[in-house]
CSV table of C-alpha atoms in Angstrom, one decimal:
chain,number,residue,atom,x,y,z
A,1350,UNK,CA,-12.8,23.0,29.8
A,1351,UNK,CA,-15.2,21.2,27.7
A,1352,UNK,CA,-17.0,22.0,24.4
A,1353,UNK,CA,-20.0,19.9,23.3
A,1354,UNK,CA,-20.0,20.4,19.7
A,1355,UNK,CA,-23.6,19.3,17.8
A,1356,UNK,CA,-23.3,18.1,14.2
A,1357,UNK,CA,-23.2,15.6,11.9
A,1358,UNK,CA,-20.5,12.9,11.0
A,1359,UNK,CA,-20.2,11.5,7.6
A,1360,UNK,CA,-18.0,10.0,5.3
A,1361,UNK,CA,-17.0,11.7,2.1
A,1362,UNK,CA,-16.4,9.6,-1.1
A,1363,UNK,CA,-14.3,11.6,-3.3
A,1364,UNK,CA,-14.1,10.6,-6.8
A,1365,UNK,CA,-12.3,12.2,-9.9
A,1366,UNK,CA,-13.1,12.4,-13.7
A,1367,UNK,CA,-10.4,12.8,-16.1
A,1368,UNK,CA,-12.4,14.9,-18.7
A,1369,UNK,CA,-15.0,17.4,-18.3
A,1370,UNK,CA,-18.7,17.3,-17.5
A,1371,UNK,CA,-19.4,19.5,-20.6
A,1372,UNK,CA,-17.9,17.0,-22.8
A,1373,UNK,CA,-20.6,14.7,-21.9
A,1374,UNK,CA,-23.5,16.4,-21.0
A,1375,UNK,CA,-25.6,17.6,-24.2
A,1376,UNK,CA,-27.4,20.9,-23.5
A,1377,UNK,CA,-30.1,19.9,-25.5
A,1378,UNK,CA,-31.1,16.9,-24.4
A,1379,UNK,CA,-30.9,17.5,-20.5
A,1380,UNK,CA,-34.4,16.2,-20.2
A,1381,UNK,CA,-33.2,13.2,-21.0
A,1382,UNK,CA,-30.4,13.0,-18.7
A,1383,UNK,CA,-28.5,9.6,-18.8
A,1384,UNK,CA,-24.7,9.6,-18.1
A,1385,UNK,CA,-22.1,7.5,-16.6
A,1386,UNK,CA,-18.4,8.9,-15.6
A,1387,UNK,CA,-15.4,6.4,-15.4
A,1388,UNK,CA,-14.0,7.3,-12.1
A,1389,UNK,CA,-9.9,5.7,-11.7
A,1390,UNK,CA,-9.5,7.9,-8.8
A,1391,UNK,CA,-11.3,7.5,-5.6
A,1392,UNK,CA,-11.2,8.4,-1.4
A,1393,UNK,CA,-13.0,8.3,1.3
A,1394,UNK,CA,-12.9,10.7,4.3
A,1395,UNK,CA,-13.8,11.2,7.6
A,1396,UNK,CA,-16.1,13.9,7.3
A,1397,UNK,CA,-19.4,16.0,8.8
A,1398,UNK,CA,-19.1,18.9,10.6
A,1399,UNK,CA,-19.0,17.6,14.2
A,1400,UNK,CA,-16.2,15.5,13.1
A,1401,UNK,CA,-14.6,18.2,11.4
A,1402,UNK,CA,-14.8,20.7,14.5
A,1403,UNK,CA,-13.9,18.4,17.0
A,1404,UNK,CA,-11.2,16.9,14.6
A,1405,UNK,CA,-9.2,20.4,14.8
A,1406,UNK,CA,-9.9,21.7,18.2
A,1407,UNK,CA,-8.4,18.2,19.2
A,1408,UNK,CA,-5.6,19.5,17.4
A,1409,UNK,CA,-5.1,22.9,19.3
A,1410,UNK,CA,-5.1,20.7,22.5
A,1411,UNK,CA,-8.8,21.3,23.1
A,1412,UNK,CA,-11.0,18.7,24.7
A,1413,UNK,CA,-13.8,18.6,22.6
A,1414,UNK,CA,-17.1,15.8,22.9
A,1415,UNK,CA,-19.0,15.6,19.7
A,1416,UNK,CA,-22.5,14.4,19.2
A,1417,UNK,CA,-23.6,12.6,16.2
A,1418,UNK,CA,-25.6,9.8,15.4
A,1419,UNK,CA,-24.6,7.5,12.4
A,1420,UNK,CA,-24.8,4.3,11.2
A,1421,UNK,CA,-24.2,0.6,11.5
A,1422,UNK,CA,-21.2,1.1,9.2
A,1423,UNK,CA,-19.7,4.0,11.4
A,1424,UNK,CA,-16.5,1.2,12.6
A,1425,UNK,CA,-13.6,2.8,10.8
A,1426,UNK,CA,-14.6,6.3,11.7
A,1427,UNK,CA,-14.9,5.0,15.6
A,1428,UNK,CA,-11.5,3.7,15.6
A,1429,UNK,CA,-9.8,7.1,13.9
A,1430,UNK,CA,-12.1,8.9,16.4
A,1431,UNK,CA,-10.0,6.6,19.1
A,1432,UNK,CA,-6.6,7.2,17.3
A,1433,UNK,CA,-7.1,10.9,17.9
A,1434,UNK,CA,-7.9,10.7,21.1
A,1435,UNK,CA,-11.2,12.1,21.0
A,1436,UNK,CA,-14.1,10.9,23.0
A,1437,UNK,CA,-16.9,9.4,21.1
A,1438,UNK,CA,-19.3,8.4,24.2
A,1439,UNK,CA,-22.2,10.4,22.7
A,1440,UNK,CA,-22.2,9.5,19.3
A,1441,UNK,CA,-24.7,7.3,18.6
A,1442,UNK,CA,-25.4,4.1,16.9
A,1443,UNK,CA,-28.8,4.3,14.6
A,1444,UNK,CA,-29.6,0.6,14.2
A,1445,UNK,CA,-30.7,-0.6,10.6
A,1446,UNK,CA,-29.2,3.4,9.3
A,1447,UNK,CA,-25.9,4.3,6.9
A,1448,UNK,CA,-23.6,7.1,8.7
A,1449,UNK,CA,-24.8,10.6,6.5
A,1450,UNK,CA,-22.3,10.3,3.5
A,1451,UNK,CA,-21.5,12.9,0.6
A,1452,UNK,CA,-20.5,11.2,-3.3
A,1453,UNK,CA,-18.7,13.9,-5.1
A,1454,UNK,CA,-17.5,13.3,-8.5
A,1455,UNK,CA,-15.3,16.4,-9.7
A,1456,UNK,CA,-13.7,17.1,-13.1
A,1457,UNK,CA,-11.1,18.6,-14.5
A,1458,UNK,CA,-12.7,21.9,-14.4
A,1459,UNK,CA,-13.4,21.3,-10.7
A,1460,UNK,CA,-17.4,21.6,-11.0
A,1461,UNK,CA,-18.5,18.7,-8.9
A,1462,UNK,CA,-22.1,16.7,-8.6
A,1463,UNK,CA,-22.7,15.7,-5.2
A,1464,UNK,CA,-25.3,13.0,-3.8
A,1465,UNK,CA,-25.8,13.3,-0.2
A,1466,UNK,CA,-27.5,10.5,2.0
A,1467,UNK,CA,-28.2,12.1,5.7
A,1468,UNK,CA,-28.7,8.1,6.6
A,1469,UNK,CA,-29.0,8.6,10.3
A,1470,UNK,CA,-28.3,12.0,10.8
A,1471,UNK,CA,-31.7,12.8,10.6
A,1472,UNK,CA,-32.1,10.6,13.4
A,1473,UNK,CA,-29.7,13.6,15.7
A,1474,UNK,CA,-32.8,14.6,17.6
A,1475,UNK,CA,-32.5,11.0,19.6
A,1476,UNK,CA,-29.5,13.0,21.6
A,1477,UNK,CA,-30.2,15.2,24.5
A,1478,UNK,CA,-27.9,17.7,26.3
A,1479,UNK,CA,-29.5,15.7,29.3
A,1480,UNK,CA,-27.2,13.2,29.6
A,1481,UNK,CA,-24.0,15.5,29.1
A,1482,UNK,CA,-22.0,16.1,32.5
A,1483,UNK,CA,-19.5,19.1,32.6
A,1484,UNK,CA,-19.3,21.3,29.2
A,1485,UNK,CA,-18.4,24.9,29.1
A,1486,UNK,CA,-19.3,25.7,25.5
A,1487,UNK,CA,-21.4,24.5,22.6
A,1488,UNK,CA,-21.6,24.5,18.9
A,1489,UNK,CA,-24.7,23.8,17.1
A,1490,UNK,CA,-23.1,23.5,13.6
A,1491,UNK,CA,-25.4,21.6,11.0
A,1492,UNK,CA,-27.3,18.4,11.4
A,1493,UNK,CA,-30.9,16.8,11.3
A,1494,UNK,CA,-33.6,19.7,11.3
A,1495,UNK,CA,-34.8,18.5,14.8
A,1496,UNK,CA,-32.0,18.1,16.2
A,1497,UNK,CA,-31.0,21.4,15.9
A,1498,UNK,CA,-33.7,22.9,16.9
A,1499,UNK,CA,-33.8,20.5,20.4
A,1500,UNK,CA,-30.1,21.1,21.2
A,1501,UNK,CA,-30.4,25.0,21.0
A,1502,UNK,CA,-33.3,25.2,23.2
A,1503,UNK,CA,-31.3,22.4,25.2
A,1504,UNK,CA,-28.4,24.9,25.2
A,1505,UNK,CA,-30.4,27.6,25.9
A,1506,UNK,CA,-32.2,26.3,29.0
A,1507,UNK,CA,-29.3,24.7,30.8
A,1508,UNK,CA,-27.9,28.3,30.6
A,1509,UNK,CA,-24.4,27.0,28.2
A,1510,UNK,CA,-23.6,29.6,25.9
A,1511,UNK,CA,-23.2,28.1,22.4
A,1512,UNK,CA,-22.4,29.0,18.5
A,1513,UNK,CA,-25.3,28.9,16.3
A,1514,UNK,CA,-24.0,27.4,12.8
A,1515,UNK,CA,-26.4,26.7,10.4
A,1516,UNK,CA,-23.8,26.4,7.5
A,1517,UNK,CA,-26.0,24.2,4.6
A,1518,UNK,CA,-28.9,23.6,6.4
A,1519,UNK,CA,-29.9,27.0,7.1
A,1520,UNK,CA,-33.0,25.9,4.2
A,1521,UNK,CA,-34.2,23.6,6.6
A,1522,UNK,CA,-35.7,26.5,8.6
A,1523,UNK,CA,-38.2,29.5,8.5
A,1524,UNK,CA,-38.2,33.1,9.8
A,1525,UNK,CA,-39.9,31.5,13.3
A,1526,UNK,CA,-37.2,29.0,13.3
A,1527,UNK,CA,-34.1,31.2,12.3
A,1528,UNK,CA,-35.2,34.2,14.9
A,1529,UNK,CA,-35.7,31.2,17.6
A,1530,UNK,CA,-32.1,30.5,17.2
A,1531,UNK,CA,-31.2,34.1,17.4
A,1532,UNK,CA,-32.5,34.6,20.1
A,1533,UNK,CA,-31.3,31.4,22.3
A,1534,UNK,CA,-27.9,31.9,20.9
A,1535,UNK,CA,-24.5,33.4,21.9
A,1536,UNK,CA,-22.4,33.9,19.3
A,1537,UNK,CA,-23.3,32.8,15.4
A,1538,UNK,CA,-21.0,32.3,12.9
A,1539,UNK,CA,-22.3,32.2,9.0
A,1540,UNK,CA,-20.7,32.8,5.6
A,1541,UNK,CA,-20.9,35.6,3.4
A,1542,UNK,CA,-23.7,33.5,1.2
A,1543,UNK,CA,-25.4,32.7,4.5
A,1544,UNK,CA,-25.0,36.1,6.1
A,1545,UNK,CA,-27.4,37.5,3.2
A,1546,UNK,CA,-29.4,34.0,3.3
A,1547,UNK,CA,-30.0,34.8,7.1
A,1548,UNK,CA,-31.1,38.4,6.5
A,1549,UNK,CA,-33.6,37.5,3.8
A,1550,UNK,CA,-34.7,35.2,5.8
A,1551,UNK,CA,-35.1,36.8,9.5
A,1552,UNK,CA,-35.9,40.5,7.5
A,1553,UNK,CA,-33.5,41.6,10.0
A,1554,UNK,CA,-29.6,43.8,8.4
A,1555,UNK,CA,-26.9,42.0,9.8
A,1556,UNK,CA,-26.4,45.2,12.3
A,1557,UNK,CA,-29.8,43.7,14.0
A,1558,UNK,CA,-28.9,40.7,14.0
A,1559,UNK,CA,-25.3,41.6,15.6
A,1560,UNK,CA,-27.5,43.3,18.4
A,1561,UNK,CA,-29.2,40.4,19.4
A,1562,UNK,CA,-25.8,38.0,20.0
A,1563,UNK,CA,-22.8,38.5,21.7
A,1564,UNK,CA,-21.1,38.6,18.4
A,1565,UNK,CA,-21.8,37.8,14.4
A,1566,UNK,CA,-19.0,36.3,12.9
A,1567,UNK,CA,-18.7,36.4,9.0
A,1568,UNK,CA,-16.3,34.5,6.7
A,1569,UNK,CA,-15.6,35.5,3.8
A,1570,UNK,CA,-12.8,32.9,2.2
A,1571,UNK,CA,-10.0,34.6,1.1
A,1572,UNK,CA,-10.9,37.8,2.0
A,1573,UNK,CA,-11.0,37.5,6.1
A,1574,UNK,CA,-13.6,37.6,8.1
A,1575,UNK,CA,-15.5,40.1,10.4
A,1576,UNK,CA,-16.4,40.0,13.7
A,1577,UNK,CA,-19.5,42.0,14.6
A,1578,UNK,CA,-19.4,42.7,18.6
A,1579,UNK,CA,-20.4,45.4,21.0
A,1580,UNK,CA,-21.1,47.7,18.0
A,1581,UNK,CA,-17.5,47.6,16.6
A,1582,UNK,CA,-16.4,45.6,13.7
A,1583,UNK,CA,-13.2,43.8,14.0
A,1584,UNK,CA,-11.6,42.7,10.5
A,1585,UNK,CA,-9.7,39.6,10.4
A,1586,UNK,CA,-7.3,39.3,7.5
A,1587,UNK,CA,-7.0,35.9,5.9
A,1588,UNK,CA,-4.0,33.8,6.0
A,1589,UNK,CA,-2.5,33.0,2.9
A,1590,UNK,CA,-1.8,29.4,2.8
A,1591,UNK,CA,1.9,27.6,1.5
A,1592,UNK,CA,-0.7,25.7,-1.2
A,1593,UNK,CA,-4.7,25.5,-2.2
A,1594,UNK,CA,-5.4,22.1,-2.4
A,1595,UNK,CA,-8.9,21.0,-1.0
A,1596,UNK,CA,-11.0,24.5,0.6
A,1597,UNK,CA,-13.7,21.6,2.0
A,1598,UNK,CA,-13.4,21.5,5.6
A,1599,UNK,CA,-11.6,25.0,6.0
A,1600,UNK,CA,-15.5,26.7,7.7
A,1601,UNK,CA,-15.6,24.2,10.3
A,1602,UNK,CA,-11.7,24.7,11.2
A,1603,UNK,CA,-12.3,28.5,11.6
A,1604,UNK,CA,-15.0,27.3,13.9
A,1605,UNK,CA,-13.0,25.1,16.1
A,1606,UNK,CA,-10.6,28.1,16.9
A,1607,UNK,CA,-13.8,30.0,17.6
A,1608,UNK,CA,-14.2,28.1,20.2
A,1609,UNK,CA,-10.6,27.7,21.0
A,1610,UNK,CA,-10.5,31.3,21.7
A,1611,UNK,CA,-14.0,31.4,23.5
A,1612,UNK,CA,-13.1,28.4,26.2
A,1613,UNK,CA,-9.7,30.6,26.9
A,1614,UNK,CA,-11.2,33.5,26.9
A,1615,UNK,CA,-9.5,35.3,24.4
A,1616,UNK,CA,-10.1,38.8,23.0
A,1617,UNK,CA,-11.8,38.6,19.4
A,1618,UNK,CA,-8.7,39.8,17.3
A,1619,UNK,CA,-6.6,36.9,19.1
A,1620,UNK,CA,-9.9,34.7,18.6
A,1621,UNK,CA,-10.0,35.7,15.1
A,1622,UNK,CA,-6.7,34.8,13.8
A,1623,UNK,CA,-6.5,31.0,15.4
A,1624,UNK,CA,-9.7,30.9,13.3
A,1625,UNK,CA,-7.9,31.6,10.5
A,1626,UNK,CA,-4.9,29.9,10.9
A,1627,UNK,CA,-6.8,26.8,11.0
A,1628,UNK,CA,-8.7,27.1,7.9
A,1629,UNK,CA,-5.3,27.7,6.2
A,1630,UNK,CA,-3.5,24.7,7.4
A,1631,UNK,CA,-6.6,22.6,6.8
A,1632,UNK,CA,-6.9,24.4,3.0
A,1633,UNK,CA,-3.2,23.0,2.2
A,1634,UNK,CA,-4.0,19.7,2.5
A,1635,UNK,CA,-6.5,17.2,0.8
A,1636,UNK,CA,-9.5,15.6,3.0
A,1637,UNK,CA,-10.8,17.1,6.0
A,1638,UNK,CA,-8.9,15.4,8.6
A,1639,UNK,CA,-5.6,15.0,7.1
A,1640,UNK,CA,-3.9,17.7,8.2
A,1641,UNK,CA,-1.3,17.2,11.7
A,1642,UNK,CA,0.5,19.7,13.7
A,1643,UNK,CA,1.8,19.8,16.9
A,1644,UNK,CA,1.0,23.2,19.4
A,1645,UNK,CA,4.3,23.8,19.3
A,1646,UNK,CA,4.1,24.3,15.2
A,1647,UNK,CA,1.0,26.2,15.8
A,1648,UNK,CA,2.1,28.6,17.8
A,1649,UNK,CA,5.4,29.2,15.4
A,1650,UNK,CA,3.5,29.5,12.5
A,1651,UNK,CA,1.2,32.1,14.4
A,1652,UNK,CA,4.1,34.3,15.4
A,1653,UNK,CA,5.4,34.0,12.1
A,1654,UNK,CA,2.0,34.8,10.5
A,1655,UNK,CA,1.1,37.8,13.3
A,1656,UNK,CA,4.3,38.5,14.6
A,1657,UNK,CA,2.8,37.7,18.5
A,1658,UNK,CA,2.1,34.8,20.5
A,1659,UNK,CA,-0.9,34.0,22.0
């Protein structure tokens, strides 16, 4: 079983500051904003949601096919996406384009500034469900404003049920746009920000908005999660991870157990707790994509974690 998972694919340049950004940055003189960090520490990651998703379903032993577009300078990422094992046949070169990439510069305080370049992302719309043979299941986790909106209703009129994920680029969209996706999706999964995000923007409670899907599921870090569904709430405690390196990436593990769970057809509590196994594993390491197990460690960890299999 297949899941076609929608999203963008970006690299993340990662950069550290040995002092503080208060140190440097005069209140008083922010209109005149003009500073320079020395920066000894750097990385770059594979990043971007679909990269991210695909990245740890792979993991589970899922077959996942992700759909991107990028850039001319997308090479490394196409040989780890080849390492891995994951098929890359629909994402797509954007000629004359840069692959969507994030610059974070964080201090020692951990506040960060960010510059993000969506580069060809905002090209996404150029895929079509159309030419996709055989998928199960879909995910349409953030990426260019059109694009999204095409592969939902794309989704929607093949008749494959799919996650709505509109993570960051929930902005991108107004109450016509937001209530469209409702409507054409399955399941959605948002975050506690973008639960009350969603709500002021649709002017719909979170109960009517669990009405219209199959399920709502909300994160909420590390307090769990909840899984709205047939009227019921099902609470999903959070797994406390061995260490707290990096949280970046841990929203689009959860949703690669999501749909770990939904291909097998697992109940919601099982569904739940892959979710948030993943986020912990991936919140112990650094990176995005740096994290390895084996199913065989999965499944031990879980049992230790849950005391079941499943």
């Amino acid at each position: 079983m297949r899941a076609l998972i929608c999203g963008s694919m970006a690299y993340d340049t990662i950069m550290v500051f040995q002092d503080r950004f208060k140190n440097h940055i005069l209140p008083d003189q922010v209109h005149i904003l003009n500073v320079s960090f020395l920066v000894p520490q750097m990385r770059r990651e594979f990043g971007g949601c679909a990269g991210n998703i695909a990245y740890n379903l792979k993991l589970l032993g899922g077959d996942p096919l992700p759909m991107a577009t990028v850039g001319e300078d997308f090479g490394p990422y196409f040989d780890w996406l080849d390492k891995n094992g994951i098929d890359r046949r629909h994402v797509t070169q954007v000629p004359g384009s840069y692959t969507g990439q994030a610059f974070i510069t964080t201090d020692l305080d951990d506040n960060q500034i960010t510059a993000f370049h969506p580069g060809a992302m905002n090209e996404s719309h150029r895929n079509s469900l159309a030419d996709v043979q055989d998928v199960d299941i879909g995910i349409v986790a953030p990426d260019g404003r059109e694009g999204m909106l095409l592969h939902a209703r794309e989704f929607a009129e093949a008749g494959v049920p799919f996650i709505f994920d509109p993570g960051q680029g929930l902005p991108l969209f107004d109450k016509a746009d937001l209530l469209g996706f409702i409507d054409q999706a399955t399941w959605i999964t948002v975050n506690d920000y973008e639960i009350e995000l969603l709500q002021t923007r649709t002017e719909l409670s979170a109960g009517d908005i669990a009405k219209r899907v199959e399920a709502l599921i909300v994160t909420r870090g590390g307090k769990g999660s909840s899984i709205y569904t047939g009227g019921h709430r099902i609470d999903i405690p959070a797994v406390t991870p061995a260490a707290v390196n990096d949280p970046t990436g841990c929203g689009d593990a959860y949703r690669a157990g999501l749909l770990y769970g939904l291909l097998h057809e697992l109940d919601w509590p099982t569904t739940g707790r892959i979710a948030a196994l993943l986020g912990a594993l991936k919140i112990e390491h650094h990176g995005t994509q740096n994290h390895h197990f084996t199913r065989e460690d999965f499944e031990r960890r879980f049992m230790a974690e849950f005391g079941h299999g499943f």
